[in-house]
PDB file of C-alpha atoms (C1' of nucleotides) in Angstrom:
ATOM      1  CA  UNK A   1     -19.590   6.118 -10.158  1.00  0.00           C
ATOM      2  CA  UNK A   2     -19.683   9.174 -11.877  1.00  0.00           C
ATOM      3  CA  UNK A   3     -15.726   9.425 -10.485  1.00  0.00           C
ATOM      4  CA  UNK A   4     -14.960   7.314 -13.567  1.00  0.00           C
ATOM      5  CA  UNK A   5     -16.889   9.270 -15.940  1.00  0.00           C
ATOM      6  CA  UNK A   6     -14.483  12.087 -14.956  1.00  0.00           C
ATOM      7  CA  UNK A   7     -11.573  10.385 -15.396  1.00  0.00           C
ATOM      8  CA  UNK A   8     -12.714   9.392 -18.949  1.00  0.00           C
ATOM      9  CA  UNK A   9     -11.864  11.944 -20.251  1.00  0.00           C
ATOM     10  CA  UNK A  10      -7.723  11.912 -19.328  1.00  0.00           C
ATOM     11  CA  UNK A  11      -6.968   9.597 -21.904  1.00  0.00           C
ATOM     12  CA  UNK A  12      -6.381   5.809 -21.839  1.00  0.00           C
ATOM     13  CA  UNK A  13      -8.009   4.557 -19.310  1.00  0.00           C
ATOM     14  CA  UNK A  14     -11.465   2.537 -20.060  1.00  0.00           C
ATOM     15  CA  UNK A  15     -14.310   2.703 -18.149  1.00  0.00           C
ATOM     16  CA  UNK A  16     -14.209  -0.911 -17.088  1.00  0.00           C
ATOM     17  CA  UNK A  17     -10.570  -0.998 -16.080  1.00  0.00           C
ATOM     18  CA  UNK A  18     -11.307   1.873 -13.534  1.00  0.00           C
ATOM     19  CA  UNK A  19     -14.500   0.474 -12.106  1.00  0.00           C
ATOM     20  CA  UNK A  20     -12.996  -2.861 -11.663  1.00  0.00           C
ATOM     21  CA  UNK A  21      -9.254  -1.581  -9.995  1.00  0.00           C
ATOM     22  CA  UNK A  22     -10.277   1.477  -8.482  1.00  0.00           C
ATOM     23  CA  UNK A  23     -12.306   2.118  -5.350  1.00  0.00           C
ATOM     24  CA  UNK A  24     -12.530   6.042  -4.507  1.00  0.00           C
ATOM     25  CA  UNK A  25     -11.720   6.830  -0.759  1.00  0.00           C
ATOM     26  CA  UNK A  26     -14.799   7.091   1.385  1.00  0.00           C
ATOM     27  CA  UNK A  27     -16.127  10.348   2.346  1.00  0.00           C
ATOM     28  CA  UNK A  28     -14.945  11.024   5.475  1.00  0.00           C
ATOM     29  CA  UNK A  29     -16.168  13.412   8.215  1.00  0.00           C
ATOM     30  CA  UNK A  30     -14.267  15.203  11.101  1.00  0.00           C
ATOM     31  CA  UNK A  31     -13.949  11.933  13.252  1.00  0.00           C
ATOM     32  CA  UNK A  32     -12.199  11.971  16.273  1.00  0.00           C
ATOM     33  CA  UNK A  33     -10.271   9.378  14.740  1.00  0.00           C
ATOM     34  CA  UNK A  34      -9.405  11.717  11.672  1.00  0.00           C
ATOM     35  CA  UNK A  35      -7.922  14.376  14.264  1.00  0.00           C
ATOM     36  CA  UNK A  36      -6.323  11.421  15.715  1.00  0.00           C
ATOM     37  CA  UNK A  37      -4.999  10.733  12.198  1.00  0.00           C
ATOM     38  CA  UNK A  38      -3.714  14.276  11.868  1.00  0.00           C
ATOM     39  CA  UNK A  39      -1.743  14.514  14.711  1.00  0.00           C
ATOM     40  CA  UNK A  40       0.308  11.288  14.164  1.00  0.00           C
ATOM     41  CA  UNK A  41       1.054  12.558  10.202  1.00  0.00           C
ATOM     42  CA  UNK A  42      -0.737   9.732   8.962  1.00  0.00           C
ATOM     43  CA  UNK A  43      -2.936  11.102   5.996  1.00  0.00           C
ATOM     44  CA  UNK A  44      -4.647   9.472   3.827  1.00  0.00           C
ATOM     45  CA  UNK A  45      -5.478   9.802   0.074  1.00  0.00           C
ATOM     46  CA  UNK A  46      -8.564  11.958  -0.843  1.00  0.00           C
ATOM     47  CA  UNK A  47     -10.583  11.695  -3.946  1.00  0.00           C
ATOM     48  CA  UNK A  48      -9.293  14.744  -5.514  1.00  0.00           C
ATOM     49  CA  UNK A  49      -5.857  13.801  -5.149  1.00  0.00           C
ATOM     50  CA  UNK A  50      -5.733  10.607  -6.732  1.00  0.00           C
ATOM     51  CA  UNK A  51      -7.803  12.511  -9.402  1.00  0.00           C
ATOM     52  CA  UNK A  52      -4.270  14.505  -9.943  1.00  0.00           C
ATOM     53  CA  UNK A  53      -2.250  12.444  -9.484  1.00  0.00           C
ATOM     54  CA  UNK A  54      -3.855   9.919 -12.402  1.00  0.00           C
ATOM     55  CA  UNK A  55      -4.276  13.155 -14.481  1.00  0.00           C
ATOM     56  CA  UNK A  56      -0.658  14.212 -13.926  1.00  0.00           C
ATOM     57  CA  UNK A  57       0.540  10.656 -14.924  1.00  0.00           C
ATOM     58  CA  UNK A  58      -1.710  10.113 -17.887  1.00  0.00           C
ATOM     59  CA  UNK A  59      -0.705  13.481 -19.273  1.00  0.00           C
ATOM     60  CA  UNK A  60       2.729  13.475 -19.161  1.00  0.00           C
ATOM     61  CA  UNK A  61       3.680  10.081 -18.029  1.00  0.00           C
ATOM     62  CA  UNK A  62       5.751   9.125 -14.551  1.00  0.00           C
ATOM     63  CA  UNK A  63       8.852  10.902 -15.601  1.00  0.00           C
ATOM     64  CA  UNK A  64      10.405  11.908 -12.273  1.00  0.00           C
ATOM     65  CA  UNK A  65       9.066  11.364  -8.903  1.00  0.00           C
ATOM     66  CA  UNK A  66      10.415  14.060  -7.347  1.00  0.00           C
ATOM     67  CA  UNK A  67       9.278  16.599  -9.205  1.00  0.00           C
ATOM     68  CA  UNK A  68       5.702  14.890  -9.779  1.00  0.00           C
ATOM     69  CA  UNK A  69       4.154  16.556  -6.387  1.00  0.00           C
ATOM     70  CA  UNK A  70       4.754  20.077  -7.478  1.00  0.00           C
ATOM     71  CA  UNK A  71       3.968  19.763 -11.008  1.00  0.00           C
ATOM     72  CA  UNK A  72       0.813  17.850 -10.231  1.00  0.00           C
ATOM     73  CA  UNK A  73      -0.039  20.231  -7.441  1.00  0.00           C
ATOM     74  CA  UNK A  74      -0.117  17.918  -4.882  1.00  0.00           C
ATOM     75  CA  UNK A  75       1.089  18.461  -1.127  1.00  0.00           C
ATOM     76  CA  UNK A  76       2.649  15.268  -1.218  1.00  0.00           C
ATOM     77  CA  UNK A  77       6.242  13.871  -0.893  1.00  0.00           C
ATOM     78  CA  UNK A  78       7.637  11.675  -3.992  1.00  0.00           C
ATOM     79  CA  UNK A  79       7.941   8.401  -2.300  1.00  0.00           C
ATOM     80  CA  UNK A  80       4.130   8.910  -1.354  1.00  0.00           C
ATOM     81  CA  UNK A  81       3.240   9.564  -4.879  1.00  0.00           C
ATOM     82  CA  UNK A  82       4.848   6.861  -5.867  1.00  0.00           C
ATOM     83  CA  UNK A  83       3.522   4.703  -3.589  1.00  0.00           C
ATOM     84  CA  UNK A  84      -0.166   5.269  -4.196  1.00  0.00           C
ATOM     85  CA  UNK A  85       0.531   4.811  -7.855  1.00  0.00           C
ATOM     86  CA  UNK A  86       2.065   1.491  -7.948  1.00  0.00           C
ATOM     87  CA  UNK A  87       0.301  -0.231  -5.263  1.00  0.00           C
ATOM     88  CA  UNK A  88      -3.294   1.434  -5.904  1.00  0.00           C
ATOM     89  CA  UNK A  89      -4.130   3.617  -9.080  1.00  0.00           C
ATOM     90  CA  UNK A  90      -1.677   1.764 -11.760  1.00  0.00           C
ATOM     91  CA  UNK A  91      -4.852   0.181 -13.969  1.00  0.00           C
ATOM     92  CA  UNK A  92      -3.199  -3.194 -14.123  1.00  0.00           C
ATOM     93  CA  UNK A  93      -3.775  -3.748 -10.609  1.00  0.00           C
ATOM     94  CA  UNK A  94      -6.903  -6.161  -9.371  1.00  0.00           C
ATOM     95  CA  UNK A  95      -8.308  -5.127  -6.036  1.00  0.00           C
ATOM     96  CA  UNK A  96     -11.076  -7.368  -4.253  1.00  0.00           C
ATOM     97  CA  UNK A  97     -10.597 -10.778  -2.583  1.00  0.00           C
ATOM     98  CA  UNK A  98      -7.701 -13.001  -3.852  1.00  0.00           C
ATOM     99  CA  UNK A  99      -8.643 -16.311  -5.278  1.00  0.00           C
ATOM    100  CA  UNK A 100      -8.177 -19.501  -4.124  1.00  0.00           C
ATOM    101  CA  UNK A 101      -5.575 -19.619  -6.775  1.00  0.00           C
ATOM    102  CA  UNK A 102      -3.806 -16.815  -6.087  1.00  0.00           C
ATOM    103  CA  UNK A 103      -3.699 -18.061  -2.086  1.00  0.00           C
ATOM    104  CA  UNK A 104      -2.420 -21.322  -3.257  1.00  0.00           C
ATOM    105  CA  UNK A 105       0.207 -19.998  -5.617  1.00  0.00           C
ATOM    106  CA  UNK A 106       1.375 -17.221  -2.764  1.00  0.00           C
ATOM    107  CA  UNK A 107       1.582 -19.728   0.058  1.00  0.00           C
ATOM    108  CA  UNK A 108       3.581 -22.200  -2.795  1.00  0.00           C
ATOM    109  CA  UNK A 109       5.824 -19.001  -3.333  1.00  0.00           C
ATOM    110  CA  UNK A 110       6.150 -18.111   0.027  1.00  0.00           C
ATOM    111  CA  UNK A 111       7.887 -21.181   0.797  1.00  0.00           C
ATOM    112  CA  UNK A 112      10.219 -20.906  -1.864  1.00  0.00           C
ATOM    113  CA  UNK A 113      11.478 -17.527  -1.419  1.00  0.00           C
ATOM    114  CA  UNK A 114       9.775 -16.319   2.009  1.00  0.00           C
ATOM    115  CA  UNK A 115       9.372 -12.687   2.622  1.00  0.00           C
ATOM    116  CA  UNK A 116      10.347 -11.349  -0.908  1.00  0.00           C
ATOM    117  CA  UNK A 117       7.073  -9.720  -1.730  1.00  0.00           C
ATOM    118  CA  UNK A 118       8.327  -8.134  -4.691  1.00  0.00           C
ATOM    119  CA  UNK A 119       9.459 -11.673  -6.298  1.00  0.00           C
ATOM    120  CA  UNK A 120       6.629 -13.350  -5.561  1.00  0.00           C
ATOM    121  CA  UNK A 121       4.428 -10.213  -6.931  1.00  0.00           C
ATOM    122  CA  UNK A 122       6.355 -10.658  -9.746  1.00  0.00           C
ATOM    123  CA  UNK A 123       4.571 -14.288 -10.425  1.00  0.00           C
ATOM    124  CA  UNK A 124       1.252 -12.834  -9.335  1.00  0.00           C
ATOM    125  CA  UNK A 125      -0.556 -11.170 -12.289  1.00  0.00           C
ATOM    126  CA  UNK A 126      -2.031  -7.604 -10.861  1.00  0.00           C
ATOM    127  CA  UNK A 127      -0.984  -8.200  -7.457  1.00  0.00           C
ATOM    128  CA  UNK A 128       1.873  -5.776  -6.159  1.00  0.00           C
ATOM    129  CA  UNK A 129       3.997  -6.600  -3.192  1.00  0.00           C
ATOM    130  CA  UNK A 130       1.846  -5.001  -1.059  1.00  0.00           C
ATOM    131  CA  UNK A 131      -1.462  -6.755  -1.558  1.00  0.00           C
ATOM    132  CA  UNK A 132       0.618  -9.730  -0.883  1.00  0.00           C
ATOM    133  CA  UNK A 133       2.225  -8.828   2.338  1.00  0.00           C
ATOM    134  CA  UNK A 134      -0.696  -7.551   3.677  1.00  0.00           C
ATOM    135  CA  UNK A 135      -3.010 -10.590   2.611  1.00  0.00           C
ATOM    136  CA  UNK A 136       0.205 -12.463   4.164  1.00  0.00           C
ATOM    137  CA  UNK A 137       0.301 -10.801   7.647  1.00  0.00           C
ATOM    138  CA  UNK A 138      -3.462 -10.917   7.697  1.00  0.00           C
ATOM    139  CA  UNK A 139      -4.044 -14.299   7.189  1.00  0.00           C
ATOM    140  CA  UNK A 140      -0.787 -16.237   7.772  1.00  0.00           C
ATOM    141  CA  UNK A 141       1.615 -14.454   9.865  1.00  0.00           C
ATOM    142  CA  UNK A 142       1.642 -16.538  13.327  1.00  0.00           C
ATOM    143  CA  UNK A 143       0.162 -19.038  11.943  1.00  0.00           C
ATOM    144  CA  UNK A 144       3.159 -21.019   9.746  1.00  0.00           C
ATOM    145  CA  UNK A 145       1.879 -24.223  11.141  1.00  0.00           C
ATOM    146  CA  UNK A 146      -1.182 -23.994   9.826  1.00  0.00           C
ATOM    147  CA  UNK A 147      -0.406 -23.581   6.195  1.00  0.00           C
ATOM    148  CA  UNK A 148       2.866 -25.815   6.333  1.00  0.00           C
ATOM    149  CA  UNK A 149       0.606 -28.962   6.836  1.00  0.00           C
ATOM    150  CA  UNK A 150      -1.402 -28.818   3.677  1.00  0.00           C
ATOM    151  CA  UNK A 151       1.015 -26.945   0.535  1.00  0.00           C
ATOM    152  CA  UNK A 152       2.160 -29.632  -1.510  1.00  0.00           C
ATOM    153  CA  UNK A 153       4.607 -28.222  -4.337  1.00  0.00           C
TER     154      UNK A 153
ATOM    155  C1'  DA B   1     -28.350   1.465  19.607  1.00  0.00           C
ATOM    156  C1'  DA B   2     -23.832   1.492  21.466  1.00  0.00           C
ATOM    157  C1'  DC B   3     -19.713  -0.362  22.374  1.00  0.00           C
ATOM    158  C1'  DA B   4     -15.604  -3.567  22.024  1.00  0.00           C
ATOM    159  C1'  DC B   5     -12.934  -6.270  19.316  1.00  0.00           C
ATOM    160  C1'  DG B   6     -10.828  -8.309  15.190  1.00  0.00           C
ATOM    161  C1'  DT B   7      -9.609  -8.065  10.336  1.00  0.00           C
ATOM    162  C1'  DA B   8      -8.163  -5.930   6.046  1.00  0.00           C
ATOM    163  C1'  DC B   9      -5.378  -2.922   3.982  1.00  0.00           C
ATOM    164  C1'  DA B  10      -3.597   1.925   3.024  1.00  0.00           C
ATOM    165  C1'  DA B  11       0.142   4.818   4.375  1.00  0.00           C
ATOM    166  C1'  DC B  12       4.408   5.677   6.363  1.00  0.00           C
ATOM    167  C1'  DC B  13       9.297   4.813   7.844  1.00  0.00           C
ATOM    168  C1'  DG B  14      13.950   3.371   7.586  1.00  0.00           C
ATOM    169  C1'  DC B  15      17.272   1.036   5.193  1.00  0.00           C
ATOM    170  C1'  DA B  16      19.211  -0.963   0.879  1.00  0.00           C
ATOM    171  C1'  DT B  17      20.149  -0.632  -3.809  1.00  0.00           C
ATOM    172  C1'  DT B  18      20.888   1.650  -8.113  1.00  0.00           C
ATOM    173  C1'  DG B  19      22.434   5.140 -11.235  1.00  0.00           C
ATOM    174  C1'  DG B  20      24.622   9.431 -12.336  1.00  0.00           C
ATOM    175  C1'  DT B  21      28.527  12.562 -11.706  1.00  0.00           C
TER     176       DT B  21
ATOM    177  C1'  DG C   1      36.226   4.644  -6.066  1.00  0.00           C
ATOM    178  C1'  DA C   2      33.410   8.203  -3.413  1.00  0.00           C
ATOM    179  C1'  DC C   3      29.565  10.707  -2.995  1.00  0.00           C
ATOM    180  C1'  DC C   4      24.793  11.945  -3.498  1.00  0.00           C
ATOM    181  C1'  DA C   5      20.044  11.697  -5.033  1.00  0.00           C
ATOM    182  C1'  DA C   6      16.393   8.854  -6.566  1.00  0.00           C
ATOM    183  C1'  DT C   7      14.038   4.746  -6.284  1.00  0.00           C
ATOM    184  C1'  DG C   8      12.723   0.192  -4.413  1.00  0.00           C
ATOM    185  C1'  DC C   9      11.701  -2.958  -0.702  1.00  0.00           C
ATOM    186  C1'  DG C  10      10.039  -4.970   3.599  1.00  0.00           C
ATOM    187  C1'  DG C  11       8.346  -4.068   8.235  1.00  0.00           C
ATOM    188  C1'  DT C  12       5.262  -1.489  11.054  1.00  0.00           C
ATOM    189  C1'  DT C  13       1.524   1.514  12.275  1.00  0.00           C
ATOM    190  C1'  DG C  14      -2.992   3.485  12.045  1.00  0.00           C
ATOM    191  C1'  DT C  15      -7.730   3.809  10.032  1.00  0.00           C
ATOM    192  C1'  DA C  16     -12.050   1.997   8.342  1.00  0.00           C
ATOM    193  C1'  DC C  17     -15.298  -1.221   8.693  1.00  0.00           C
ATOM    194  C1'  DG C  18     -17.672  -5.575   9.828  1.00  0.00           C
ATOM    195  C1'  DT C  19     -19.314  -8.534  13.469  1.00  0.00           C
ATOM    196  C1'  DG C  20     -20.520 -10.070  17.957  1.00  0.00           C
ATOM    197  C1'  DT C  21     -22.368  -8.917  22.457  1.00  0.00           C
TER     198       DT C  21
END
DNA sequence: AACACGTACAACCGCATTGGT
DNA sequence: GACCAATGCGGTTGTACGTGT
């Protein structure tokens, strides 16, 4: 916890919006599955860097992506920087199990509009697109049956 | 305790769209 | 209108972790 003490300090951010949207990347040790990770480019986030990259963005706002990485000093390209801010470190965002609610007003959405996670985000308080697509594929995809028999709009 | 398997979700990729020149 | 760069979106892949055997 002391990872949101540190961040205290950048300006803007309170102490219980962090704890309750951000979880800090477990440590992680030289796993076969970590050289694994390496070698197919897949890399992901470490503590420090999300530590910049909230810094960065706190200090001088989003601005441009593009430039963020360098400024920020991260060895990261803009569309990943991006990515990791608006679907993980933006404060707004809830992480944690959806509600029954939520699930109900997703699979209602769904139906209208089907795969247009950003428009049904959009109806989802502190949900981005893809917390919904992924608690979508997870729990639904295959399954349309299922969940056709019961939603009632 | 060790392994296999399934689930959740973070990260990446490719394409589409938007905005500036 | 054409071109290019930046940004946004949806699909897919890979990792971490929980659970069952």
């Amino acid at each position: 916890m002391h990872f949101f003490n540190e961040l205290l300090g950048y300006g803007g951010i309170s102490c219980e919006t962090l704890q309750a949207s951000y979880k800090p990347p477990m440590e992680r040790e030289e796993t076969s599955a970590k050289k694994h990770a390496k070698r197919s480019g897949k890399r992901l986030w470490s503590h420090e860097e999300d530590l910049r990259l909230i810094r960065h963005i706190e200090a001088y706002g989003k601005g441009s992506w593009t430039t963020l990485p360098q400024k920020a000093g991260l060895n990261r390209n803009s569309k990943s920087c991006r990515l990791r801010w608006m679907n993980y470190l933006r404060p707004d965002i809830k992480h944690g199990n959806f509600s029954p609610e939520e699930d109900d007003l997703i699979l209602r959405l769904h139906r209208l509009v089907e795969n247009r996670w950003s428009l049904i985000a959009g109806r989802v308080p502190g949900r981005t697109d893809s917390q919904i697509k992924n608690f979508w594929n997870t729990r639904y995809r295959g399954k349309k049956h299922i969940y056709s028999s019961f939603i009632t709009i």
